[in-house]
Coordinates of C-alpha atoms in Angstrom, one line a residue:
X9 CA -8.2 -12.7 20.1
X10 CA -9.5 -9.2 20.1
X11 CA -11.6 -7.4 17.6
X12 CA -9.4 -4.2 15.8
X13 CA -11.7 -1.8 13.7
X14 CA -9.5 1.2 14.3
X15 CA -8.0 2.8 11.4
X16 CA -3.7 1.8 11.6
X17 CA -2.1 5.1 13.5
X18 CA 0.7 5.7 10.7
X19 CA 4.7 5.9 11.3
X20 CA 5.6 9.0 8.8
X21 CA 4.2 12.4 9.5
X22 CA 1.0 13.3 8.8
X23 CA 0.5 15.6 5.6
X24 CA 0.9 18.8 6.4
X25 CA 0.2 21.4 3.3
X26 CA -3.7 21.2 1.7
X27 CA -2.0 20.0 -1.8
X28 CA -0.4 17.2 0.4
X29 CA -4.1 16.6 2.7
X30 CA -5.9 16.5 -0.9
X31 CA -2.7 14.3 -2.5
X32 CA -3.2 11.4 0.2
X33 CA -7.0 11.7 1.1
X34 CA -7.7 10.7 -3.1
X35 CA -4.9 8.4 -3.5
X36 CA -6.5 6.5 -0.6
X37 CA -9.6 6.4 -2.7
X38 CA -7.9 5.3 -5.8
X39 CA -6.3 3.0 -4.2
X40 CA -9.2 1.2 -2.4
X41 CA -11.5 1.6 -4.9
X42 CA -13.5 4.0 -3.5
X43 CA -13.0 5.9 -7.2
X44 CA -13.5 3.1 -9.6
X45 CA -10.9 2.0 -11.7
X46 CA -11.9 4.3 -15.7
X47 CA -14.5 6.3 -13.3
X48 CA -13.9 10.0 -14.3
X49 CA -12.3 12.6 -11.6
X50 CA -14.4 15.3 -11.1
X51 CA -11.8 18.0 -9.1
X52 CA -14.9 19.9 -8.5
X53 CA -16.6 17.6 -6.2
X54 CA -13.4 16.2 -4.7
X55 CA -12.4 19.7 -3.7
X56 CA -15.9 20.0 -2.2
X57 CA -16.3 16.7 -0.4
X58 CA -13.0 17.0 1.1
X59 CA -13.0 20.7 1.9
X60 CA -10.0 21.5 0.0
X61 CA -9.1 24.4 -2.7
X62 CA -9.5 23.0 -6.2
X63 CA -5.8 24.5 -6.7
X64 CA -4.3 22.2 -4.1
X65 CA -6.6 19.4 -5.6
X66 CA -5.3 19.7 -9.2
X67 CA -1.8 19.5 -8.0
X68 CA -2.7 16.5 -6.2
X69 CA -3.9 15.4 -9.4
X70 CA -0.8 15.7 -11.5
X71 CA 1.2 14.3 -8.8
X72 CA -1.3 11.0 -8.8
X73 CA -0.8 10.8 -12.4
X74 CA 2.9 10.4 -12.3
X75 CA 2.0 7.4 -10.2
X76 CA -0.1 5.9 -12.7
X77 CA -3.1 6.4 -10.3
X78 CA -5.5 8.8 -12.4
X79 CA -4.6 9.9 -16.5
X80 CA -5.5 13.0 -18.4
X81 CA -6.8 13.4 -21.7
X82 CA -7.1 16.9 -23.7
X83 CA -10.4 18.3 -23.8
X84 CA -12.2 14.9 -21.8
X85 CA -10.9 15.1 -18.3
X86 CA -9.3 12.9 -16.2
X87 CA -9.8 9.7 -15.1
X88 CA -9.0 6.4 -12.7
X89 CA -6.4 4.2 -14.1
X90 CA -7.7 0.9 -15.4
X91 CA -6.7 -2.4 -13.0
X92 CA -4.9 -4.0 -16.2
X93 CA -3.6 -7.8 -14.7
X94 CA -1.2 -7.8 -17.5
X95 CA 0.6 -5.4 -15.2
X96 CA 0.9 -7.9 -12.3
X97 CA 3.9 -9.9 -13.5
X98 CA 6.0 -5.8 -14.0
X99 CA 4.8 -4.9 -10.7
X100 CA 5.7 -8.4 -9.4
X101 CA 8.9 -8.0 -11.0
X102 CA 9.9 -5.2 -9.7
X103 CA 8.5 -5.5 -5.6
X104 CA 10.7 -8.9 -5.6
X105 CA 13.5 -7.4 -5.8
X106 CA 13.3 -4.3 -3.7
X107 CA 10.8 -5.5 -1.2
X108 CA 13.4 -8.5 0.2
X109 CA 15.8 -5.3 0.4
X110 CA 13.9 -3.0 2.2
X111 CA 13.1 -5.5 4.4
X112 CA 16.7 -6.3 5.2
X113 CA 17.7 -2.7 5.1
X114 CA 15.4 -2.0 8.1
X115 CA 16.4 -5.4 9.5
X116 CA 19.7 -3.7 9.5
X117 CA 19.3 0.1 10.0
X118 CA 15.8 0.9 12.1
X119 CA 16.6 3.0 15.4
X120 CA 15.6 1.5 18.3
X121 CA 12.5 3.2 18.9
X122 CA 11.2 2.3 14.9
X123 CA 11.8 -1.4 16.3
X124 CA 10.3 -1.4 19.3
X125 CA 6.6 0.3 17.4
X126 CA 7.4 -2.4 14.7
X127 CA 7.3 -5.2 17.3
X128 CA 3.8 -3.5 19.1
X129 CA 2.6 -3.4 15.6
X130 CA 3.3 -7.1 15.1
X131 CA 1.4 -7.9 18.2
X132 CA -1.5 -5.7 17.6
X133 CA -1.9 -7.3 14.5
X134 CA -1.6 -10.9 15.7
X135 CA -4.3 -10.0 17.9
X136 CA -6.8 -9.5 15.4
X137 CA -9.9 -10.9 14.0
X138 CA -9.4 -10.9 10.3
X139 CA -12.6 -11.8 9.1
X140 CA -14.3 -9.3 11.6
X141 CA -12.5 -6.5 9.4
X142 CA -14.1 -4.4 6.4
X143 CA -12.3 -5.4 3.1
X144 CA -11.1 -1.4 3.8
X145 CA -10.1 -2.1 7.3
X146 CA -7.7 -4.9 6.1
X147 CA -5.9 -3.0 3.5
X148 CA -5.8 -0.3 5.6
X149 CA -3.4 -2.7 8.1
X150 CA -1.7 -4.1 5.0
X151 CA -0.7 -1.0 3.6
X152 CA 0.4 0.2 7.1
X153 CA 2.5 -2.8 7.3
X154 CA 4.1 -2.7 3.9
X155 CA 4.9 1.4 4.7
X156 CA 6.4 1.1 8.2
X157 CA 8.9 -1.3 6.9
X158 CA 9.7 0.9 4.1
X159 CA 10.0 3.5 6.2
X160 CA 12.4 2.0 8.7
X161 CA 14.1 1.0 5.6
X162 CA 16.1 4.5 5.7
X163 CA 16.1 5.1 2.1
X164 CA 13.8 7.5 1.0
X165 CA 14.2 7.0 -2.8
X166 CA 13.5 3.4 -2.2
X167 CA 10.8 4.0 0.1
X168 CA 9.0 6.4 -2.6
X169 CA 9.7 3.3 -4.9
X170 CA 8.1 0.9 -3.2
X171 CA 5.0 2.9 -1.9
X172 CA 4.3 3.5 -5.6
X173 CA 4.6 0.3 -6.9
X174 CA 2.5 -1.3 -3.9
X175 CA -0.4 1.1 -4.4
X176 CA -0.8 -0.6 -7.3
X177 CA -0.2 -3.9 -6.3
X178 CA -3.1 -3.3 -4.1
X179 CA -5.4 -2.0 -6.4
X180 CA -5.1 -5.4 -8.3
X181 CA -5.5 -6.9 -4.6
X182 CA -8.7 -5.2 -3.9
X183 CA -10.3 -6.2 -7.3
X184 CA -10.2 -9.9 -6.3
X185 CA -10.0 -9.7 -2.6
X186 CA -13.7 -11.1 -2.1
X187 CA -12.7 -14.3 -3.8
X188 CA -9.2 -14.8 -2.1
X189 CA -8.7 -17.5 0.7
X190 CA -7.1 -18.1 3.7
X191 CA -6.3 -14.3 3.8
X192 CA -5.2 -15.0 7.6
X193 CA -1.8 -16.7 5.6
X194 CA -1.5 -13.1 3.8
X195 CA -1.6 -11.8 7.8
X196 CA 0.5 -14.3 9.8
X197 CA 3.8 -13.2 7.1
X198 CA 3.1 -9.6 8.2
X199 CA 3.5 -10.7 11.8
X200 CA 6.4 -12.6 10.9
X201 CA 8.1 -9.7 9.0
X202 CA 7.2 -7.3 11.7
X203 CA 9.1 -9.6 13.9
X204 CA 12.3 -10.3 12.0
X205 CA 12.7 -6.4 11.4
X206 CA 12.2 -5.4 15.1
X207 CA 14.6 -8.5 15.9
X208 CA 17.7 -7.3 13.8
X209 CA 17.0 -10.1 11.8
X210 CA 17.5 -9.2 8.1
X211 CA 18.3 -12.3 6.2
X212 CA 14.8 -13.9 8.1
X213 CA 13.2 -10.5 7.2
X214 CA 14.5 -10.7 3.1
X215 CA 13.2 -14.0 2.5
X216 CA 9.9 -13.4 4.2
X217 CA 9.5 -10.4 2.2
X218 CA 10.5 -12.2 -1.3
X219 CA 8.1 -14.6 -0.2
X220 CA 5.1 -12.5 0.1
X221 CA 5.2 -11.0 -3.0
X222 CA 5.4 -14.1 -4.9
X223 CA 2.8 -15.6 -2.7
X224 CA 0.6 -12.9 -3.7
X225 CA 1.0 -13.0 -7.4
X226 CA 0.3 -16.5 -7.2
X227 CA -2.9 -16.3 -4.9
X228 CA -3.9 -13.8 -7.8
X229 CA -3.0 -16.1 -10.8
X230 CA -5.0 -18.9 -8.9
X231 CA -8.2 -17.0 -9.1
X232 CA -8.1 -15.5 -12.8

């Protein structure tokens, strides 16, 4: 078993305008937790820190708070979303059912060369050390995972769907990550999905997907 520390190298396109650059670079911080969850947004020193415009930062802004990631309030500013686990079940609810169908979608319809860096993904990932990651560095892989099979999915309104809806799955998951066990399971099913997607698999690659999500839900029911 080797030891990966790497940030994931992602499948889509990197962002290319500054209101895109500033759109990812703070939902990534919402979204781990770097921002804490009711902390207030100062687009002042986000624009400085990440060496963007404060224009291109604002529109980021509006465009995180259509995902539910940051909310605005006349005259006091925005602010982080609160991690509310009453919202677990809706999320839950909803990633059960379009998660199995993603999965099987890019089962189905993923080009050969999608396949063939699915299946090297899957093996760079069953290679690793999971408890010699950062808490970052492992939903860093996870949200790579989830986001390659969307991707090779080939539905772009159901991959902007489900990247929505799993950023906020994993802001509940990084709340209660310290106290969750046998994270290596949480792993292993992302090799296993990896696999039945790059192996034209999709009815292998639906129920491992359905599986997951209600796995997690219930790894964070046990805890609370």
């Amino acid at each position: 078993m080797r030891i990966v520390t790497t940030a994931p190298q992602q499948l889509e396109p990197p962002p290319t305008s500054l209101a895109e650059r500033a759109y990812a670079a703070i939902q990534d911080q919402l979204i781990m937790l770097d921002i804490p969850p009711l902390a207030p947004i100062d687009d002042v020193a986000l624009s400085e820190s990440l060496g963007i415009g404060r224009t291109p930062v604002r529109e980021a802004l509006k465009r995180l708070e259509v995902d539910r990631l940051v909310i605005s309030y006349p005259r006091r500013g925005t602010f982080a979303t609160g991690v509310d686990i009453t919202d677990l079940a809706y999320i839950s609810e909803i990633r059960v059912q379009l998660e199995p169908l993603a999965a099987r979608r890019a089962a189905e319809h993923a080009p050969k060369v999608m396949r063939t860096k699915l299946a090297e993904l899957a093996d760079t990932i069953q290679d690793m050390d999971v408890l010699a990651l950062s808490r970052h560095e492992l939903m860093q892989w996870d949200l790579r995972v989830h986001r390659s099979v969307y991707r090779a999915g080939g539905n772009p309104h159901l991959e902007d769907t489900l990247v929505r809806y799993n950023n906020l799955a994993t802001r509940i998951f990084c709340v209660f990550l310290d106290r969750i066990t046998h994270f290596d399971q949480h792993v292993e099913e992302h090799v296993g999905l990896l696999q039945a997607v790059a192996g034209g698999e999709p009815r292998k690659a639906e129920k491992i997907a359905r599986d997951h999500v209600t796995g997690f839900e219930k790894a964070i029911r046990a805890i609370i």
